[in-house]
Short mmCIF file of C-alpha atoms and ligand atoms in Angstrom, two decimals:
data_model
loop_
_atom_site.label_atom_id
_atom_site.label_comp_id
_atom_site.label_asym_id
_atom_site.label_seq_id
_atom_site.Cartn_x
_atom_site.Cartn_y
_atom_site.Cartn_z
CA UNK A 142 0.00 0.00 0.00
CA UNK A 143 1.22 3.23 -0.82
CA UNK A 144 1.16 5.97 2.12
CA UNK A 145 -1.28 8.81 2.42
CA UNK A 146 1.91 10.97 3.30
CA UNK A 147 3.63 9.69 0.42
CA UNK A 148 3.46 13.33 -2.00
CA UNK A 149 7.07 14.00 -0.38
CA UNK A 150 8.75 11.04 -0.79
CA UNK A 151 10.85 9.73 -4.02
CA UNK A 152 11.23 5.99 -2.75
CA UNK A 153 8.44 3.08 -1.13
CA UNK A 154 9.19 2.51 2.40
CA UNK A 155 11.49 -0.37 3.13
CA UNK A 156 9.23 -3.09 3.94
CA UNK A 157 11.21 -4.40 7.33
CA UNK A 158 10.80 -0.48 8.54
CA UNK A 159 6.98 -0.46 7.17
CA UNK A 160 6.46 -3.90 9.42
CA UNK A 161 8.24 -2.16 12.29
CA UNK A 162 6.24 1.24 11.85
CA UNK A 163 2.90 -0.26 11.91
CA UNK A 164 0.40 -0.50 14.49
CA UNK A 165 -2.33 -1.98 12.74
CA UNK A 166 -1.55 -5.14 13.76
CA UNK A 167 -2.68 -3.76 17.00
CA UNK A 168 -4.80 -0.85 16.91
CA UNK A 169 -7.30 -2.47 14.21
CA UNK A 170 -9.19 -3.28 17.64
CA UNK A 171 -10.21 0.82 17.52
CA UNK A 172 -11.96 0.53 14.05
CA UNK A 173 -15.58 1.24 15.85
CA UNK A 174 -13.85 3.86 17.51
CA UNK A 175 -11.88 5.68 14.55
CA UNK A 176 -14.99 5.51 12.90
CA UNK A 177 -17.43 6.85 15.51
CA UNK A 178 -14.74 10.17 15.39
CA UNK A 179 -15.10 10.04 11.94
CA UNK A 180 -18.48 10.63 11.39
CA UNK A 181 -18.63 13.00 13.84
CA UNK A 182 -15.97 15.22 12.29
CA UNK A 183 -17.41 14.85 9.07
CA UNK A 184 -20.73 15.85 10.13
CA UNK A 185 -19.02 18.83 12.02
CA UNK A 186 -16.94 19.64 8.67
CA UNK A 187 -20.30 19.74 6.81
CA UNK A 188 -22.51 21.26 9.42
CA UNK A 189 -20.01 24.43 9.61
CA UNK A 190 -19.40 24.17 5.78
CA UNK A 191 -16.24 23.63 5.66
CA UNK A 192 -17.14 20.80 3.30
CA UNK A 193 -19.66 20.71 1.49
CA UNK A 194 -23.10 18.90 2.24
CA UNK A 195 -22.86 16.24 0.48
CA UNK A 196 -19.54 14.91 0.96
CA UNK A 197 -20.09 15.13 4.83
CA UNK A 198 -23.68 12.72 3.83
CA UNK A 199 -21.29 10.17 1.73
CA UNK A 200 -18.19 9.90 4.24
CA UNK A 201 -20.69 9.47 6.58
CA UNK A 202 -22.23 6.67 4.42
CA UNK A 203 -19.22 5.61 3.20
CA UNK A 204 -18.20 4.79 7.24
CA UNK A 205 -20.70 3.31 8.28
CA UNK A 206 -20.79 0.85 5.36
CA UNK A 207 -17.02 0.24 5.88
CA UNK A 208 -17.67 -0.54 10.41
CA UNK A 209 -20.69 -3.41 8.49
CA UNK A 210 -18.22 -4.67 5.92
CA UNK A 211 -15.62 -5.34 8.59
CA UNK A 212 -18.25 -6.77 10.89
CA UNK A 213 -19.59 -9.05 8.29
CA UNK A 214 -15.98 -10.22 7.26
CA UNK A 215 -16.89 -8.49 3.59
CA UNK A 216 -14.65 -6.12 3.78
CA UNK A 217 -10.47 -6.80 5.45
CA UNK A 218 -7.78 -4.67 6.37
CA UNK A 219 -4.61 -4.44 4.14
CA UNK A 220 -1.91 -5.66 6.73
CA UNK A 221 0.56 -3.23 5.12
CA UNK A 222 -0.95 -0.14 6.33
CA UNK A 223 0.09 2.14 8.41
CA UNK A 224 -2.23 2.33 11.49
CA UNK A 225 -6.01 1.76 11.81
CA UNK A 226 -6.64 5.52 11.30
CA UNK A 227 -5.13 5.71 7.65
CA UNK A 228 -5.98 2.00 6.58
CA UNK A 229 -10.03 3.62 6.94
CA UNK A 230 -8.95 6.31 5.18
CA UNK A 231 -7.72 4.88 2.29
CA UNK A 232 -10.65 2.61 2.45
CA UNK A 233 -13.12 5.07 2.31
CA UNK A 234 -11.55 6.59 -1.18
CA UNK A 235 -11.25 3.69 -2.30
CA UNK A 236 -14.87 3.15 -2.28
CA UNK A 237 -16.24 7.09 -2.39
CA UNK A 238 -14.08 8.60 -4.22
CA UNK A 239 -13.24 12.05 -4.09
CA UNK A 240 -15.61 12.93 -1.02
CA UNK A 241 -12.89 10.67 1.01
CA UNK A 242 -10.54 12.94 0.59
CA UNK A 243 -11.74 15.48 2.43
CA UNK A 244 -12.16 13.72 5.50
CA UNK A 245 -8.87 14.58 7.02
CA UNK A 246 -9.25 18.43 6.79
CA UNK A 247 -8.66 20.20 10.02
CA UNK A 248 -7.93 16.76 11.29
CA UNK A 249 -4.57 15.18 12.26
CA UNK A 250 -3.65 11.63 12.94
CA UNK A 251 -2.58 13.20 16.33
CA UNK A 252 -6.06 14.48 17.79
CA UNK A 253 -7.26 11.60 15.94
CA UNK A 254 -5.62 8.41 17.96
CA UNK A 255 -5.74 10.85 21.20
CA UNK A 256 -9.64 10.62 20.81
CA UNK A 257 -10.03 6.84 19.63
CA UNK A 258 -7.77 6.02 22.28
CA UNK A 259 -9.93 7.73 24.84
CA UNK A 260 -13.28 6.29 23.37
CA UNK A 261 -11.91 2.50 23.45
CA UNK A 262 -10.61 3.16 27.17
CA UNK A 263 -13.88 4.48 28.01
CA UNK A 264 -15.70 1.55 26.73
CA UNK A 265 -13.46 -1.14 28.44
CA UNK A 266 -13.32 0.74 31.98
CA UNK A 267 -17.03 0.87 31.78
CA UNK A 268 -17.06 -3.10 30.89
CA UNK A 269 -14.50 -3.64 33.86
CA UNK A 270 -16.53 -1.69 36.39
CA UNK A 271 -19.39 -3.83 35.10
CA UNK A 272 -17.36 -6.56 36.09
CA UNK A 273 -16.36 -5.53 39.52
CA UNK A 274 -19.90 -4.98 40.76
CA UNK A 275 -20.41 -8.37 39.79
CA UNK A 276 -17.70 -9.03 41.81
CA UNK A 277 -18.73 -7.15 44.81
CA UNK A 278 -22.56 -8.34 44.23
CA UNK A 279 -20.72 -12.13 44.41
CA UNK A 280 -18.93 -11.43 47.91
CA UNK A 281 -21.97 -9.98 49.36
CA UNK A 282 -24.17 -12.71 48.61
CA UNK A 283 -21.37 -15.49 49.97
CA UNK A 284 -21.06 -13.23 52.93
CA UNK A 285 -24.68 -13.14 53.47
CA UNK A 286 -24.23 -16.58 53.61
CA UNK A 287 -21.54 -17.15 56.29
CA UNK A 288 -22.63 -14.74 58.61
CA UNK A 289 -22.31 -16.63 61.48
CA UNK A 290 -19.05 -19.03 60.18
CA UNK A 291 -16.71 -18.46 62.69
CA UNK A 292 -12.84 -18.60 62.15
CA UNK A 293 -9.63 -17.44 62.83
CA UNK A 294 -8.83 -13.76 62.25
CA UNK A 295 -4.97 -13.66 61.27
CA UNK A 296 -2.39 -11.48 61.64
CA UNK A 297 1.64 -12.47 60.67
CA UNK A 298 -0.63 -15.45 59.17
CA UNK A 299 -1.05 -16.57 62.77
CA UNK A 300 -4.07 -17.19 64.35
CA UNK A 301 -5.09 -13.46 66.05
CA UNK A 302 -8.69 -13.14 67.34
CA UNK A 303 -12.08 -14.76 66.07
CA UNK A 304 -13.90 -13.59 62.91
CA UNK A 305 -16.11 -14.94 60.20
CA UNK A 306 -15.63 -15.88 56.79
CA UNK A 307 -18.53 -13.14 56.02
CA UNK A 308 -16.50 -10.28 58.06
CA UNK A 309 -12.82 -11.11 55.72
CA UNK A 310 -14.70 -11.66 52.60
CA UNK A 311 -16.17 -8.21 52.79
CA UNK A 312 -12.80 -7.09 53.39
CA UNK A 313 -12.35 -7.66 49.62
CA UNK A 314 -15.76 -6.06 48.82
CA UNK A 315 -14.31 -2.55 50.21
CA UNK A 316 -11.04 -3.35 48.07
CA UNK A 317 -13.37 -3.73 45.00
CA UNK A 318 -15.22 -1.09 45.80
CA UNK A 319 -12.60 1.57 45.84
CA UNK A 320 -10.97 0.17 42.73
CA UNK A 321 -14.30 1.44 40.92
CA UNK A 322 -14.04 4.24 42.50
CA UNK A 323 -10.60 5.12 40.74
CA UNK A 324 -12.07 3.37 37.52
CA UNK A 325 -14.81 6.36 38.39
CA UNK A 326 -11.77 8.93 38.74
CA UNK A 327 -9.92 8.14 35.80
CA UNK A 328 -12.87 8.38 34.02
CA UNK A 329 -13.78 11.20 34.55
CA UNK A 330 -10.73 12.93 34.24
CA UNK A 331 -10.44 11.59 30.70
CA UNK A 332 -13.74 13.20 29.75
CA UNK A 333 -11.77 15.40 27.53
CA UNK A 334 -12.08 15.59 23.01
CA UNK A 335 -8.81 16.40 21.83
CA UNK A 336 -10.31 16.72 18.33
CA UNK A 337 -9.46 20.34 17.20
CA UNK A 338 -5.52 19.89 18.24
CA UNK A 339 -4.57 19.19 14.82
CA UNK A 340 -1.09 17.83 14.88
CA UNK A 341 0.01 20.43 18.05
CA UNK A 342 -1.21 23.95 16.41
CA UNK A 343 -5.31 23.64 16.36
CA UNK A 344 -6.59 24.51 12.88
CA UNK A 345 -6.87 28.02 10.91
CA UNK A 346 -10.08 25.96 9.81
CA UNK A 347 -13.38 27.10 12.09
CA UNK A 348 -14.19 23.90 13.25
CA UNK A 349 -17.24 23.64 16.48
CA UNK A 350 -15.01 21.40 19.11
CA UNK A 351 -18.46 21.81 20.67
CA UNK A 352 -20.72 19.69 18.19
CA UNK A 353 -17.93 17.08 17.64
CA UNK A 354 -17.38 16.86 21.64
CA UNK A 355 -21.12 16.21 21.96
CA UNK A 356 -21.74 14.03 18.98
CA UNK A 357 -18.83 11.83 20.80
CA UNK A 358 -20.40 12.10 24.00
CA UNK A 359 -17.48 13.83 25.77
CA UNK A 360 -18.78 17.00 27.92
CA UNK A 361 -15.16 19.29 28.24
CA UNK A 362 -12.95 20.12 24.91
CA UNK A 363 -9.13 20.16 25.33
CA UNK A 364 -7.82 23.51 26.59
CA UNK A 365 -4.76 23.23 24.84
CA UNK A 366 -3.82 21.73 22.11
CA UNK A 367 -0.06 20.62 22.70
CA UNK A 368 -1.73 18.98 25.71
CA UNK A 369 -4.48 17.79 23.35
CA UNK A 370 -2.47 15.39 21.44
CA UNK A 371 0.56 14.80 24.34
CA UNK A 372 -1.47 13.96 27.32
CA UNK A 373 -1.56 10.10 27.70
CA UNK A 374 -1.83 10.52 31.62
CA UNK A 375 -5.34 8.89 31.17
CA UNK A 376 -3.50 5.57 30.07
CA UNK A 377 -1.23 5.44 32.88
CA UNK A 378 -4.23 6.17 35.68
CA UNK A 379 -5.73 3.59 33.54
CA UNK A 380 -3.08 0.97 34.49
CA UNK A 381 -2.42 1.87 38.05
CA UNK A 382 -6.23 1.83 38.92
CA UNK A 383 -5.97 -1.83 36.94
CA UNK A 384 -2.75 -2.61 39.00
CA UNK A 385 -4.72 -2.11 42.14
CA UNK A 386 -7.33 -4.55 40.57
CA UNK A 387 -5.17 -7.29 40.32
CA UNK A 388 -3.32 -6.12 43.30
CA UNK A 389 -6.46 -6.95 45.42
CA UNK A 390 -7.29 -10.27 43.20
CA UNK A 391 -3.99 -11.85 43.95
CA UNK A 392 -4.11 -11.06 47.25
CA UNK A 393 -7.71 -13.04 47.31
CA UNK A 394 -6.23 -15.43 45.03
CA UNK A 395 -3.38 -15.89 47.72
CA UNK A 396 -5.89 -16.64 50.42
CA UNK A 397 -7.93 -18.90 48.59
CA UNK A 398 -4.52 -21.05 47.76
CA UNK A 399 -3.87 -21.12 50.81
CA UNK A 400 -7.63 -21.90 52.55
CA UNK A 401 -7.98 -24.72 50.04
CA UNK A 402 -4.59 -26.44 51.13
CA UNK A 403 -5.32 -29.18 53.36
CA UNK A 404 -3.14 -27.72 56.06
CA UNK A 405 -5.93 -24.93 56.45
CA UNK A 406 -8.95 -26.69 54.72
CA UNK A 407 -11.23 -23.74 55.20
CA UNK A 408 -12.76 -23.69 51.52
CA UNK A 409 -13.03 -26.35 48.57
CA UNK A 410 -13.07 -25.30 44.61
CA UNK A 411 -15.53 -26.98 42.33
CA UNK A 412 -13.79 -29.11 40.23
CA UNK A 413 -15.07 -27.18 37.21
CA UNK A 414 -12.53 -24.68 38.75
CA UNK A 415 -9.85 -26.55 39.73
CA UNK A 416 -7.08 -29.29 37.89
CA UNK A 417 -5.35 -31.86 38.50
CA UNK A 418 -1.49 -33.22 38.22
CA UNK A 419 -0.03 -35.28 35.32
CA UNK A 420 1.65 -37.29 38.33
CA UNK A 421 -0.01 -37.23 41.60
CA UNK A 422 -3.53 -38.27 41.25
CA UNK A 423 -4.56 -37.02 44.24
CA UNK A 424 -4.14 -33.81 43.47
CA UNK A 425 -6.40 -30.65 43.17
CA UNK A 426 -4.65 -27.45 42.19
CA UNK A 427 -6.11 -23.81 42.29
CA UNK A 428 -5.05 -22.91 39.25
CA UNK A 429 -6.98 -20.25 38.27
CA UNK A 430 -6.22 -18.32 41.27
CA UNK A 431 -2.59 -18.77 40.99
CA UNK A 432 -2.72 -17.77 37.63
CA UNK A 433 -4.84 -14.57 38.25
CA UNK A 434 -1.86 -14.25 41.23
CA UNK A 435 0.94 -14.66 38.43
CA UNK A 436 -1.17 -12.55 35.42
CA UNK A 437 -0.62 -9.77 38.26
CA UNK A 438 2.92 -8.98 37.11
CA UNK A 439 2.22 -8.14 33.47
CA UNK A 440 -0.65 -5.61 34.19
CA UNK A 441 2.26 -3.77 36.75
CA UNK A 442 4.62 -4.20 33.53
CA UNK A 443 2.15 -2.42 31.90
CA UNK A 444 2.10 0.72 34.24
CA UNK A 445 6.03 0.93 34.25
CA UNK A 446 5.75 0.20 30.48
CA UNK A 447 3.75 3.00 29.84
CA UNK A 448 5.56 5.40 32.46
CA UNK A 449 8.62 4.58 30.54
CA UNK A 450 7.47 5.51 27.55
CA UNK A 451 6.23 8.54 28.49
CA UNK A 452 9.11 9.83 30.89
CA UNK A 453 11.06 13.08 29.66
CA UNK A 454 9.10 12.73 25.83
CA UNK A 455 9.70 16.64 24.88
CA UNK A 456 6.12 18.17 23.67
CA UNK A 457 4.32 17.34 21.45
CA UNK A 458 3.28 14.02 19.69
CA UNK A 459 6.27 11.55 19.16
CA UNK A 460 6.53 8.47 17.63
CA UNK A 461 7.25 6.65 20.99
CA UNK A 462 3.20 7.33 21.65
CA UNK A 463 2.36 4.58 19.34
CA UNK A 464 3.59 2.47 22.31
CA UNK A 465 0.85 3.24 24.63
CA UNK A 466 -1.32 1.11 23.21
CA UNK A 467 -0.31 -2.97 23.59
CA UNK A 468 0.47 -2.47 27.33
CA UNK A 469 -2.53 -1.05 28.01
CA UNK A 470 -4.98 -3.69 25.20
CA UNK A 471 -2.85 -5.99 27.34
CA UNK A 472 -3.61 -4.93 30.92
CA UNK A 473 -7.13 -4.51 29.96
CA UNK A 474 -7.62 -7.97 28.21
CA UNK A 475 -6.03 -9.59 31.39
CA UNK A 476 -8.37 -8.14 34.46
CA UNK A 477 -11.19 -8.58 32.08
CA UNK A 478 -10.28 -12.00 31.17
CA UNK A 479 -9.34 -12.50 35.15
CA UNK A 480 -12.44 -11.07 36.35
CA UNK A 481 -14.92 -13.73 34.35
CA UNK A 482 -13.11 -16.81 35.48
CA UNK A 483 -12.77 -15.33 38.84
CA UNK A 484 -16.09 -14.42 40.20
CA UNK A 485 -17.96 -17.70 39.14
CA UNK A 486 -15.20 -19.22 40.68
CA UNK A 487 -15.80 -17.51 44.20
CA UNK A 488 -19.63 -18.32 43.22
CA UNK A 489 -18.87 -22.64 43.19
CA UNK A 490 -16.43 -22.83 46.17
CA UNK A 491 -17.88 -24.96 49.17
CA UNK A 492 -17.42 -22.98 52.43
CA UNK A 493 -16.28 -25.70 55.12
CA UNK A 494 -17.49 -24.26 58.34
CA UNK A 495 -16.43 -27.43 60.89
CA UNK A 496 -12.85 -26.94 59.98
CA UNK A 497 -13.05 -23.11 60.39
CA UNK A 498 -14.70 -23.54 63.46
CA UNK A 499 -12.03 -26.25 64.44
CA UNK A 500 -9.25 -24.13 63.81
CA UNK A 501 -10.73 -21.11 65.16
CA UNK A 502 -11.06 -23.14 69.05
CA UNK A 503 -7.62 -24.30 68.60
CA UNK A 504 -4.63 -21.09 68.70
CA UNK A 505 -6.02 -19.19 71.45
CA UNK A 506 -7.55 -16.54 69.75
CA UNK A 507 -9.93 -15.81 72.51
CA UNK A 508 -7.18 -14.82 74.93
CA UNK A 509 -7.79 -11.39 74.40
CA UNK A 510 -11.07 -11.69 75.26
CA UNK A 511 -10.31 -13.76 77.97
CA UNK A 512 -8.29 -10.41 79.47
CA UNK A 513 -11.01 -8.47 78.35
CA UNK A 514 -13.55 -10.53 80.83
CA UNK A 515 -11.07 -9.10 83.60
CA UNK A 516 -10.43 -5.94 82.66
CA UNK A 517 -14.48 -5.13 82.51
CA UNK A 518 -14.44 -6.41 86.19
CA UNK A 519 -12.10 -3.60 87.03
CA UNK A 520 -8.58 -5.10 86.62
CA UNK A 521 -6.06 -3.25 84.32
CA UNK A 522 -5.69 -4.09 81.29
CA UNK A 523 -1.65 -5.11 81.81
CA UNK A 524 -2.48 -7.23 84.42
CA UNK A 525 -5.49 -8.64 82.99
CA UNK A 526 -3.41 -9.30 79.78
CA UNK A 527 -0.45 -10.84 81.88
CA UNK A 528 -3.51 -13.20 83.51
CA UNK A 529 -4.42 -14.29 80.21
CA UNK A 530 -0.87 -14.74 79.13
CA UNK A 531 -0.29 -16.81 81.86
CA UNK A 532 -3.66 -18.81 81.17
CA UNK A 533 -2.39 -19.69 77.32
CA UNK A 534 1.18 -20.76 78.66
CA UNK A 535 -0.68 -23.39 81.60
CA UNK A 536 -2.80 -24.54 78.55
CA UNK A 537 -0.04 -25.18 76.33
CA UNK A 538 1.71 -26.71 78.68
CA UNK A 539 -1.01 -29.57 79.65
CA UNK A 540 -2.91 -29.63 76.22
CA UNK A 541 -5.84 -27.91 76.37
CA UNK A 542 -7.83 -25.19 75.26
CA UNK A 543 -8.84 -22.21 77.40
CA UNK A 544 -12.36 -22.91 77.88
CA UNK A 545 -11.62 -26.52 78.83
CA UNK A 546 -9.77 -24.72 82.12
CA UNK A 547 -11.81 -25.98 85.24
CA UNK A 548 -12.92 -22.39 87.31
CA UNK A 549 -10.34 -23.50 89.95
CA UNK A 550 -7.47 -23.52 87.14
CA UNK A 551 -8.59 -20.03 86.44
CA UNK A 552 -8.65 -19.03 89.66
CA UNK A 553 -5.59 -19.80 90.22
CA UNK A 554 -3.90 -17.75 87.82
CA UNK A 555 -6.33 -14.91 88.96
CA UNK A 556 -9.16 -14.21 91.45
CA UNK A 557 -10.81 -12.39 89.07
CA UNK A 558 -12.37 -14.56 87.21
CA UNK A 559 -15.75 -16.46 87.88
CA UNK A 560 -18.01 -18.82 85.87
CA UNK A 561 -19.06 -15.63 83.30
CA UNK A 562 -16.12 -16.21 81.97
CA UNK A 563 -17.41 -19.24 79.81
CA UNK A 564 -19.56 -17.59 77.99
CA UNK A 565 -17.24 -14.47 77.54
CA UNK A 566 -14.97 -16.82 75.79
CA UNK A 567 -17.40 -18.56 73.80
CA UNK A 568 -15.99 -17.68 70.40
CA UNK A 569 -19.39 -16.79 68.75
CA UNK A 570 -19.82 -14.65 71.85
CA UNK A 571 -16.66 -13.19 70.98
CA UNK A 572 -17.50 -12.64 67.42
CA UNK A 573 -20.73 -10.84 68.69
CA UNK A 574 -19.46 -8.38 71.25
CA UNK A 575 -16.98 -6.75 68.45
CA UNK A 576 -19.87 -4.62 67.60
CA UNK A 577 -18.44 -1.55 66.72
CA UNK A 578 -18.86 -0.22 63.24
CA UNK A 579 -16.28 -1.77 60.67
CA UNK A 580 -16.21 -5.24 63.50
CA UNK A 581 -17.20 -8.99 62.65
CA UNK A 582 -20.59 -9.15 64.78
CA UNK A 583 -22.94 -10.87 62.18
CA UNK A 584 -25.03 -7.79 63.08
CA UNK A 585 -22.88 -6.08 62.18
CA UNK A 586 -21.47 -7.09 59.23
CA UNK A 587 -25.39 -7.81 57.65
CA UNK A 588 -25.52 -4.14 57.87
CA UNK A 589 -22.36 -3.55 56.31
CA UNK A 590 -23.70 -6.24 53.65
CA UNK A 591 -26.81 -3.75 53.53
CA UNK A 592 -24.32 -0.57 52.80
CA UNK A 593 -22.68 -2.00 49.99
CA UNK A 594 -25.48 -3.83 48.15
CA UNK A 595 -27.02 -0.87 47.78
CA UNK A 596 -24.15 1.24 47.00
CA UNK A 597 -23.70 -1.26 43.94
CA UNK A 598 -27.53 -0.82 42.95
N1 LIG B 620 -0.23 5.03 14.90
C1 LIG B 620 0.04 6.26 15.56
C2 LIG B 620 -0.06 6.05 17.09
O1 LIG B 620 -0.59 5.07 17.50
C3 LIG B 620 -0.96 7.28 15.15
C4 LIG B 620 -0.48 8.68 15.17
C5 LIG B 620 0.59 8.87 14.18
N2 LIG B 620 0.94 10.21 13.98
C6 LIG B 620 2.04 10.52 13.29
N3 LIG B 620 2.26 11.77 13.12
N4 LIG B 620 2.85 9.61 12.85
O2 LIG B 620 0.44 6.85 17.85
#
């Protein structure tokens, strides 16, 4: 194919530097998009008479019956072109004629990938929110479910002070939530048309940023037009808010390898979600949350990619731009792609409540309660603490568990303590008395349930 820019040039590009040159390859998967700015420039262009009626009425045409043709398979993409942008312009003359040729007034490809860009990244944030609420809507509903599932709260993965499954799932539901929340953010931020920047200048032409910016559903214009076609901050907020995303899923991912091990035994995948080894048949490997935990490094590659690319670039458009693009197709393909396998996934997993329960009476994770029980009787807290301390050490030491303590072996260690301290130590007692906002009561935690379910509509 010979180049739209080509009027300058005495010699066809090599073909190893057209290969290397071309994005098409990769940012074909903006067609919809590089058409959508089309037609709205064109029927900007004719609506301010800059061309004339007609034209505007058979580009517009002429688009729309190019997005069909490549739909339907009728119509395919010369590999040898340049980028998406020019391959539909050549198209279009191909088939119009002289009409196509006046697309590109007052238009540059540099305004013009700085707006498909931020179309396509609109469209896939919105699909990844999507996704995350159906995330969110997924915890809530297993939380619902475990209200009342008692287990060990960890800190320094050792056994701290009783929770329930419902009260650390939801954990993850406030994770979730904020990462829309930047999704939200970034969003907004890129609401911005950079149409109108031309290559860096703006245009001697008098174009109506205005219509275009509406037709393209964008509600601010650039304010400058260096910015305009420079500014790919949108791409790297894009990839740290999708960082955090699989920041938070491979942290899940990590507890739910380790909760399925049969050293903790807490939760069992479906075997729909699960595999097996070539070897050892008895063998059932989480899989799919290891590999959302190992997918994790390429969307960070992504962010430093992109921050890489971008560092010290002097003003306005350069070349190096063209390499925003496969980091960030990448990073989005991989949450989305993580995100579908993951939530049905949380959605078949068998909660085993015995062995949570068994773990949680085992560890001593009422022992702060167990100073607590004092403390409310009047004893300081240091001294009720050492009591307790004490307690765990005499229990270690002869193999039991503190509520298995006779009131005399309490007594010993302190006078404090009388038969109320039974059911102060009861662990779903325990659970129940953290009552304070943000706590595991299942009270509690329904409410919090409450909050975000209707947060997420
Ligand atoms: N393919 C280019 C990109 O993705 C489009 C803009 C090219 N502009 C230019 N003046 N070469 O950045």
């Amino acid at each position: 194919m010979s180049n739209l820019w080509s009027g300058r040039f005495s010699k066809e590009l090599d073909s190893a530097v057209n290969d290397f040159n071309s994005s098409l390859h990769f940012d074909r998967r903006m067609y919809a998009q590089d058409i959508a700015g089309s037609v709205a420039h064109a029927k900007m262009l004719a609506a301010t008479g800059i061309i004339p009626a007609e034209d505007g009425e058979k580009i517009v045409q002429g688009l729309l019956d190019i997005k069909a043709g490549l739909e339907d398979g009728s119509i395919t993409l010369d590999p040898s072109g340049e980028d998406i942008h020019m391959s539909i312009e050549v198209l279009l003359t191909e088939r119009i004629g002289d009409a196509g040729k006046r697309l590109h007034t007052a238009r540059s490809r540099n305004d013009q990938v700085a707006v498909d860009l931020r179309m396509y990244l609109r469209d896939a944030l919105h699909g990844i929110d999507g996704q995350l609420t159906g995330l969110v809507a997924q915890i809530c509903k297993q939380a619902r479910a475990n209200l009342e599932t008692v287990m060990p709260g960890y800190t320094h993965l050792q056994r701290a002070q009783p929770t329930t499954y419902a009260h650390a799932v939801m954990a993850y539901a406030e994770m979730f939530l904020r990462d829309k929340g930047r999704l939200a953010d970034c969003l907004r931020r890129m609401d911005v048309m950079p149409l109108g920047s031309g290559a860096m200048g703006g245009t001697t032409y008098p174009i109506d940023r205005g219509m275009t910016a509406s037709l393209l559903g964008f509600s601010a214009v650039s304010r400058n037009s260096i910015d305009g076609v420079s500014d790919r901050d949108f791409v790297v907020e894009a990839c740290a808010a999708l960082s955090l995303i699989m920041m938070h899923l491979s942290r899940f991912s990590e507890e739910i390898i380790l909760w399925c091990s049969s050293e903790f035994g807490f939760l069992e995948l479906d075997d729909a979600y699960s595999t097996g080894s070539s070897i050892m048949p008895q063998k059932k490997n989480p899989d799919i949350a290891e590999l959302v935990r190992g997918k994790t490094g390429r969307v960070y590659g992504s962010l430093v990619g992109i921050l890489t690319v971008m560092k010290g670039l002097p003003q306005a458009y350069n070349k190096d731009m063209q390499e925003d693009k496969e980091g960030l197709f990448d990073a989005l393909d991989t949450v989305a792609q993580c995100l579908h396998v993951f939530t049905p996934m949380l959605d078949t997993l068998t909660v085993n409540k015995q062995n949570m329960l068994r773990a949680a009476q085992k560890g001593f994770i009422n022992a702060t309660d167990c100073a607590d029980f004092l403390t409310k009787k009047g004893v300081p807290f240091r001294d009720a603490y050492t009591a307790s301390g004490k307690l765990v050490r005499y229990c270690i030491s002869c193999g039991k568990t503190l509520d298995e303590l006779s009131l005399d072996e309490f007594r010993a260690v302190h006078p404090g303590f009388d038969e109320g301290v039974y059911p102060a130590i009861d662990l779903l007692a325990c659970v129940a008395g953290r009552s304070v906002t943000g706590g595991p009561a299942p009270q509690t935690v329904a409410r919090h349930i409450d909050e975000v379910e209707a947060l997420i509509g």
